[in-house]
Amino acid sequence: MKQTPKAFIFDLDGVITDTAEFHYLAWKKLAEELGITIDRQFNEQLKGISRMDSLERILALNPSLKDMPQKEKEKLAYQKNDHYVELIKTIKPENVLPGIEELFTKLKENHIKIAIGSASKNAQRVLELLGLTHYIDYIVDAAKVTKGKPDPETFTTAADYLNIPYGECVGLEDAAAGIEAINQAGMFSVGIGDKVHLSAADYIVSDTTLLDLDEILKQFNLE
Ligand code: B16
Ligand code: MG
């Protein structure tokens, strides 16, 4: 018998909107203040990982900063966030990635819940600036979990709140660590991006314009 999933849980950065560039500019500014240079290629490894883990990777570029006290690190992470919050003030509804709002509308028509599972502490603020909060049933951000992706907690927390079995959830991600988290949660994983990077996903599309609800439901039922 055909089954319909009861919830779709979306990653934020790289799936709903592209805040990666803002994270990059904020990290670049902070790194420069520390005398470290980073480029866009280096930034690839910061996508989807937590603020503190990103800072650690930047500090590792200068061995003399390796033993910085925790308090100092927290100050730097705070400073980066100040830069980031300043930059995201420019985010507008036009910055929602193509195809996402159409998918949200179809999910609503089909009575399928919509949740967000993001590693960002700024998720609520970004979704408000994008004008999307009225579609969303629940937001899980970094403040609501103790273990970040690839741990499944971000996704299981959303499903638990909505009271939906994990096997009836679909998770959507652009980062390999996120796909691992969805798979570990026992949910159906949809990867958005390149096939090599996201090979562990149950179904992959190259970009958000190709997110078609009927096709996802078909793939969900092939599992
Ligand atoms: P914040 P996602 C992640 O968002 C970003 O991809 C990652 O680059 C960032 O470091 C992380 O959120 C933490 O963000 O500093 O705003 O708390 O892809 O999980 O939606
Ligand atoms: Mg992401």
GROMACS .gro file of C-alpha atoms and ligand atoms in nm:
model
  244
    1MET     CA    1   0.000   0.000   0.000
    2LYS     CA    2   0.127   0.348  -0.089
    3GLN     CA    3   0.237   0.558   0.205
    4THR     CA    4   0.253   0.936   0.235
    5PRO     CA    5   0.517   1.083   0.468
    6LYS     CA    6   0.371   1.302   0.744
    7ALA     CA    7   0.656   1.553   0.777
    8PHE     CA    8   0.932   1.712   0.570
    9ILE     CA    9   1.229   1.843   0.773
   10PHE     CA   10   1.440   2.098   0.585
   11ASP     CA   11   1.795   2.212   0.649
   12LEU     CA   12   1.816   2.593   0.622
   13ASP     CA   13   2.147   2.712   0.477
   14GLY     CA   14   2.192   2.571   0.127
   15VAL     CA   15   1.838   2.429   0.105
   16ILE     CA   16   1.595   2.714   0.180
   17THR     CA   17   1.834   3.002   0.122
   18ASP     CA   18   2.202   3.054   0.062
   19THR     CA   19   2.347   3.214   0.373
   20ALA     CA   20   2.685   3.046   0.310
   21GLU     CA   21   2.818   3.363   0.145
   22PHE     CA   22   2.729   3.570   0.453
   23HIS     CA   23   2.892   3.314   0.684
   24TYR     CA   24   3.199   3.330   0.459
   25LEU     CA   25   3.223   3.710   0.464
   26ALA     CA   26   3.178   3.719   0.843
   27TRP     CA   27   3.445   3.451   0.899
   28LYS     CA   28   3.679   3.623   0.653
   29LYS     CA   29   3.648   3.952   0.843
   30LEU     CA   30   3.715   3.781   1.176
   31ALA     CA   31   4.008   3.582   1.031
   32GLU     CA   32   4.161   3.902   0.894
   33GLU     CA   33   4.137   4.057   1.241
   34LEU     CA   34   4.349   3.760   1.356
   35GLY     CA   35   4.595   3.794   1.067
   36ILE     CA   36   4.462   3.480   0.892
   37THR     CA   37   4.354   3.467   0.528
   38ILE     CA   38   4.072   3.234   0.417
   39ASP     CA   39   3.921   3.190   0.070
   40ARG     CA   40   3.597   3.050  -0.073
   41GLN     CA   41   3.751   2.708  -0.125
   42PHE     CA   42   3.842   2.686   0.246
   43ASN     CA   43   3.488   2.800   0.328
   44GLU     CA   44   3.346   2.482   0.167
   45GLN     CA   45   3.453   2.283   0.474
   46LEU     CA   46   3.270   2.525   0.707
   47LYS     CA   47   2.929   2.462   0.547
   48GLY     CA   48   2.682   2.290   0.777
   49ILE     CA   49   2.914   2.271   1.078
   50SER     CA   50   2.866   2.458   1.406
   51ARG     CA   51   3.000   2.806   1.484
   52MET     CA   52   3.259   2.676   1.736
   53ASP     CA   53   3.380   2.394   1.508
   54SER     CA   54   3.419   2.647   1.225
   55LEU     CA   55   3.627   2.872   1.452
   56GLU     CA   56   3.850   2.577   1.552
   57ARG     CA   57   3.919   2.504   1.184
   58ILE     CA   58   4.017   2.867   1.122
   59LEU     CA   59   4.241   2.886   1.430
   60ALA     CA   60   4.414   2.565   1.319
   61LEU     CA   61   4.550   2.763   1.020
   62ASN     CA   62   4.780   2.949   1.262
   63PRO     CA   63   4.957   2.707   1.502
   64SER     CA   64   5.044   2.992   1.742
   65LEU     CA   65   4.668   3.033   1.816
   66LYS     CA   66   4.618   2.664   1.895
   67ASP     CA   67   4.628   2.702   2.274
   68MET     CA   68   4.395   3.002   2.297
   69PRO     CA   69   4.188   2.992   2.619
   70GLN     CA   70   3.822   2.887   2.579
   71LYS     CA   71   3.698   3.230   2.699
   72GLU     CA   72   3.891   3.398   2.415
   73LYS     CA   73   3.744   3.155   2.162
   74GLU     CA   74   3.393   3.230   2.283
   75LYS     CA   75   3.461   3.603   2.241
   76LEU     CA   76   3.576   3.545   1.883
   77ALA     CA   77   3.272   3.330   1.802
   78TYR     CA   78   3.053   3.611   1.939
   79GLN     CA   79   3.240   3.866   1.727
   80LYS     CA   80   3.189   3.657   1.412
   81ASN     CA   81   2.818   3.638   1.488
   82ASP     CA   82   2.801   4.019   1.521
   83HIS     CA   83   2.950   4.048   1.169
   84TYR     CA   84   2.704   3.784   1.041
   85VAL     CA   85   2.395   3.941   1.200
   86GLU     CA   86   2.491   4.275   1.042
   87LEU     CA   87   2.523   4.111   0.697
   88ILE     CA   88   2.195   3.913   0.710
   89LYS     CA   89   1.997   4.234   0.765
   90THR     CA   90   1.984   4.254   0.384
   91ILE     CA   91   1.803   3.916   0.346
   92LYS     CA   92   1.465   3.946   0.169
   93PRO     CA   93   1.189   3.708   0.051
   94GLU     CA   94   1.355   3.713  -0.296
   95ASN     CA   95   1.645   3.522  -0.138
   96VAL     CA   96   1.436   3.205  -0.090
   97LEU     CA   97   1.588   2.947  -0.326
   98PRO     CA   98   1.375   2.872  -0.636
   99GLY     CA   99   1.117   2.594  -0.599
  100ILE     CA  100   1.106   2.603  -0.218
  101GLU     CA  101   0.792   2.810  -0.172
  102GLU     CA  102   0.609   2.603  -0.438
  103LEU     CA  103   0.705   2.286  -0.249
  104PHE     CA  104   0.590   2.438   0.084
  105THR     CA  105   0.251   2.521  -0.074
  106LYS     CA  106   0.209   2.165  -0.206
  107LEU     CA  107   0.304   2.017   0.131
  108LYS     CA  108   0.039   2.233   0.300
  109GLU     CA  109  -0.223   2.124   0.041
  110ASN     CA  110  -0.135   1.761   0.119
  111HIS     CA  111  -0.147   1.817   0.499
  112ILE     CA  112   0.221   1.726   0.538
  113LYS     CA  113   0.399   1.907   0.825
  114ILE     CA  114   0.697   2.134   0.759
  115ALA     CA  115   0.988   2.159   1.005
  116ILE     CA  116   1.337   2.312   0.995
  117GLY     CA  117   1.648   2.134   1.123
  118SER     CA  118   1.936   2.381   1.122
  119ALA     CA  119   2.276   2.405   1.290
  120SER     CA  120   2.236   2.784   1.300
  121LYS     CA  121   2.140   2.979   1.611
  122ASN     CA  122   2.009   3.246   1.372
  123ALA     CA  123   1.755   3.017   1.199
  124GLN     CA  124   1.443   3.189   1.339
  125ARG     CA  125   1.572   3.534   1.241
  126VAL     CA  126   1.664   3.424   0.885
  127LEU     CA  127   1.324   3.257   0.832
  128GLU     CA  128   1.147   3.574   0.949
  129LEU     CA  129   1.351   3.787   0.706
  130LEU     CA  130   1.260   3.542   0.426
  131GLY     CA  131   0.890   3.572   0.517
  132LEU     CA  132   0.846   3.195   0.555
  133THR     CA  133   0.752   3.142   0.920
  134HIS     CA  134   0.377   3.107   0.848
  135TYR     CA  135   0.444   2.780   0.660
  136ILE     CA  136   0.655   2.624   0.934
  137ASP     CA  137   0.522   2.397   1.210
  138TYR     CA  138   0.844   2.373   1.412
  139ILE     CA  139   1.201   2.502   1.405
  140VAL     CA  140   1.492   2.306   1.552
  141ASP     CA  141   1.805   2.518   1.572
  142ALA     CA  142   2.142   2.481   1.746
  143ALA     CA  143   1.996   2.604   2.076
  144LYS     CA  144   1.753   2.306   2.093
  145VAL     CA  145   2.006   2.021   2.059
  146THR     CA  146   2.312   1.900   2.246
  147LYS     CA  147   2.472   1.716   1.952
  148GLY     CA  148   2.508   1.871   1.606
  149LYS     CA  149   2.495   1.697   1.266
  150PRO     CA  150   2.599   1.424   1.177
  151ASP     CA  151   2.427   1.319   1.501
  152PRO     CA  152   2.057   1.258   1.422
  153GLU     CA  153   1.932   1.469   1.718
  154THR     CA  154   1.842   1.775   1.506
  155PHE     CA  155   1.604   1.567   1.294
  156THR     CA  156   1.467   1.339   1.568
  157THR     CA  157   1.390   1.644   1.786
  158ALA     CA  158   1.167   1.786   1.510
  159ALA     CA  159   0.986   1.453   1.457
  160ASP     CA  160   0.941   1.400   1.834
  161TYR     CA  161   0.787   1.746   1.874
  162LEU     CA  162   0.546   1.678   1.585
  163ASN     CA  163   0.479   1.329   1.726
  164ILE     CA  164   0.555   1.159   1.393
  165PRO     CA  165   0.745   0.825   1.362
  166TYR     CA  166   1.090   0.872   1.206
  167GLY     CA  167   1.004   0.630   0.921
  168GLU     CA  168   0.729   0.869   0.812
  169CYS     CA  169   0.963   1.169   0.781
  170VAL     CA  170   1.162   1.304   0.487
  171GLY     CA  171   1.480   1.508   0.558
  172LEU     CA  172   1.632   1.744   0.302
  173GLU     CA  173   1.999   1.849   0.315
  174ASP     CA  174   2.282   1.998   0.110
  175ALA     CA  175   2.566   1.879   0.338
  176ALA     CA  176   2.704   1.525   0.372
  177ALA     CA  177   2.696   1.552   0.755
  178GLY     CA  178   2.324   1.637   0.732
  179ILE     CA  179   2.247   1.337   0.509
  180GLU     CA  180   2.426   1.115   0.759
  181ALA     CA  181   2.212   1.263   1.039
  182ILE     CA  182   1.888   1.195   0.845
  183ASN     CA  183   1.993   0.839   0.758
  184GLN     CA  184   2.091   0.768   1.119
  185ALA     CA  185   1.749   0.894   1.230
  186GLY     CA  186   1.589   0.629   1.006
  187MET     CA  187   1.427   0.891   0.782
  188PHE     CA  188   1.414   0.913   0.401
  189SER     CA  189   1.698   1.144   0.289
  190VAL     CA  190   1.687   1.386  -0.003
  191GLY     CA  191   2.023   1.537  -0.102
  192ILE     CA  192   2.039   1.868  -0.286
  193GLY     CA  193   2.370   1.916  -0.467
  194ASP     CA  194   2.633   1.701  -0.634
  195LYS     CA  195   2.596   1.322  -0.651
  196VAL     CA  196   2.951   1.240  -0.536
  197HIS     CA  197   2.936   1.455  -0.224
  198LEU     CA  198   2.584   1.335  -0.127
  199SER     CA  199   2.608   0.972  -0.242
  200ALA     CA  200   2.465   0.840   0.089
  201ALA     CA  201   2.126   1.008   0.022
  202ASP     CA  202   1.821   0.796  -0.073
  203TYR     CA  203   1.736   1.040  -0.353
  204ILE     CA  204   1.943   1.327  -0.498
  205VAL     CA  205   1.853   1.634  -0.705
  206SER     CA  206   2.113   1.879  -0.833
  207ASP     CA  207   1.927   2.193  -0.722
  208THR     CA  208   1.609   2.312  -0.551
  209THR     CA  209   1.420   2.375  -0.879
  210LEU     CA  210   1.407   1.994  -0.920
  211LEU     CA  211   1.230   1.930  -0.588
  212ASP     CA  212   0.902   1.783  -0.709
  213LEU     CA  213   0.663   1.649  -0.443
  214ASP     CA  214   0.517   1.371  -0.662
  215GLU     CA  215   0.865   1.245  -0.751
  216ILE     CA  216   0.980   1.253  -0.386
  217LEU     CA  217   0.668   1.057  -0.282
  218LYS     CA  218   0.736   0.803  -0.559
  219GLN     CA  219   1.097   0.760  -0.443
  220PHE     CA  220   0.983   0.738  -0.078
  221ASN     CA  221   0.762   0.443  -0.171
  222LEU     CA  222   1.039   0.264  -0.361
  223GLU     CA  223   1.239   0.233  -0.039
  224B16     P1  224   2.531   3.018   1.336
  224B16     P2  225   2.251   2.491   0.837
  224B16     C1  226   2.473   2.612   0.942
  224B16     O1  227   2.339   2.618   0.893
  224B16     C2  228   2.567   2.673   0.840
  224B16     O2  229   2.567   2.593   0.720
  224B16     C3  230   2.708   2.679   0.896
  224B16     O3  231   2.796   2.737   0.803
  224B16     C4  232   2.708   2.759   1.027
  224B16     O4  233   2.837   2.763   1.086
  224B16     C5  234   2.609   2.694   1.125
  224B16     O5  235   2.479   2.688   1.064
  224B16     C6  236   2.599   2.774   1.254
  224B16     O6  237   2.540   2.899   1.229
  224B16     O7  238   2.669   3.074   1.353
  224B16     O8  239   2.435   3.116   1.270
  224B16     O9  240   2.475   2.963   1.464
  224B16    O10  241   2.312   2.449   0.705
  224B16    O11  242   2.256   2.379   0.941
  224B16    O12  243   2.113   2.549   0.824
  225MG      MG  244   2.306   2.332   0.493
   0.00000   0.00000   0.00000
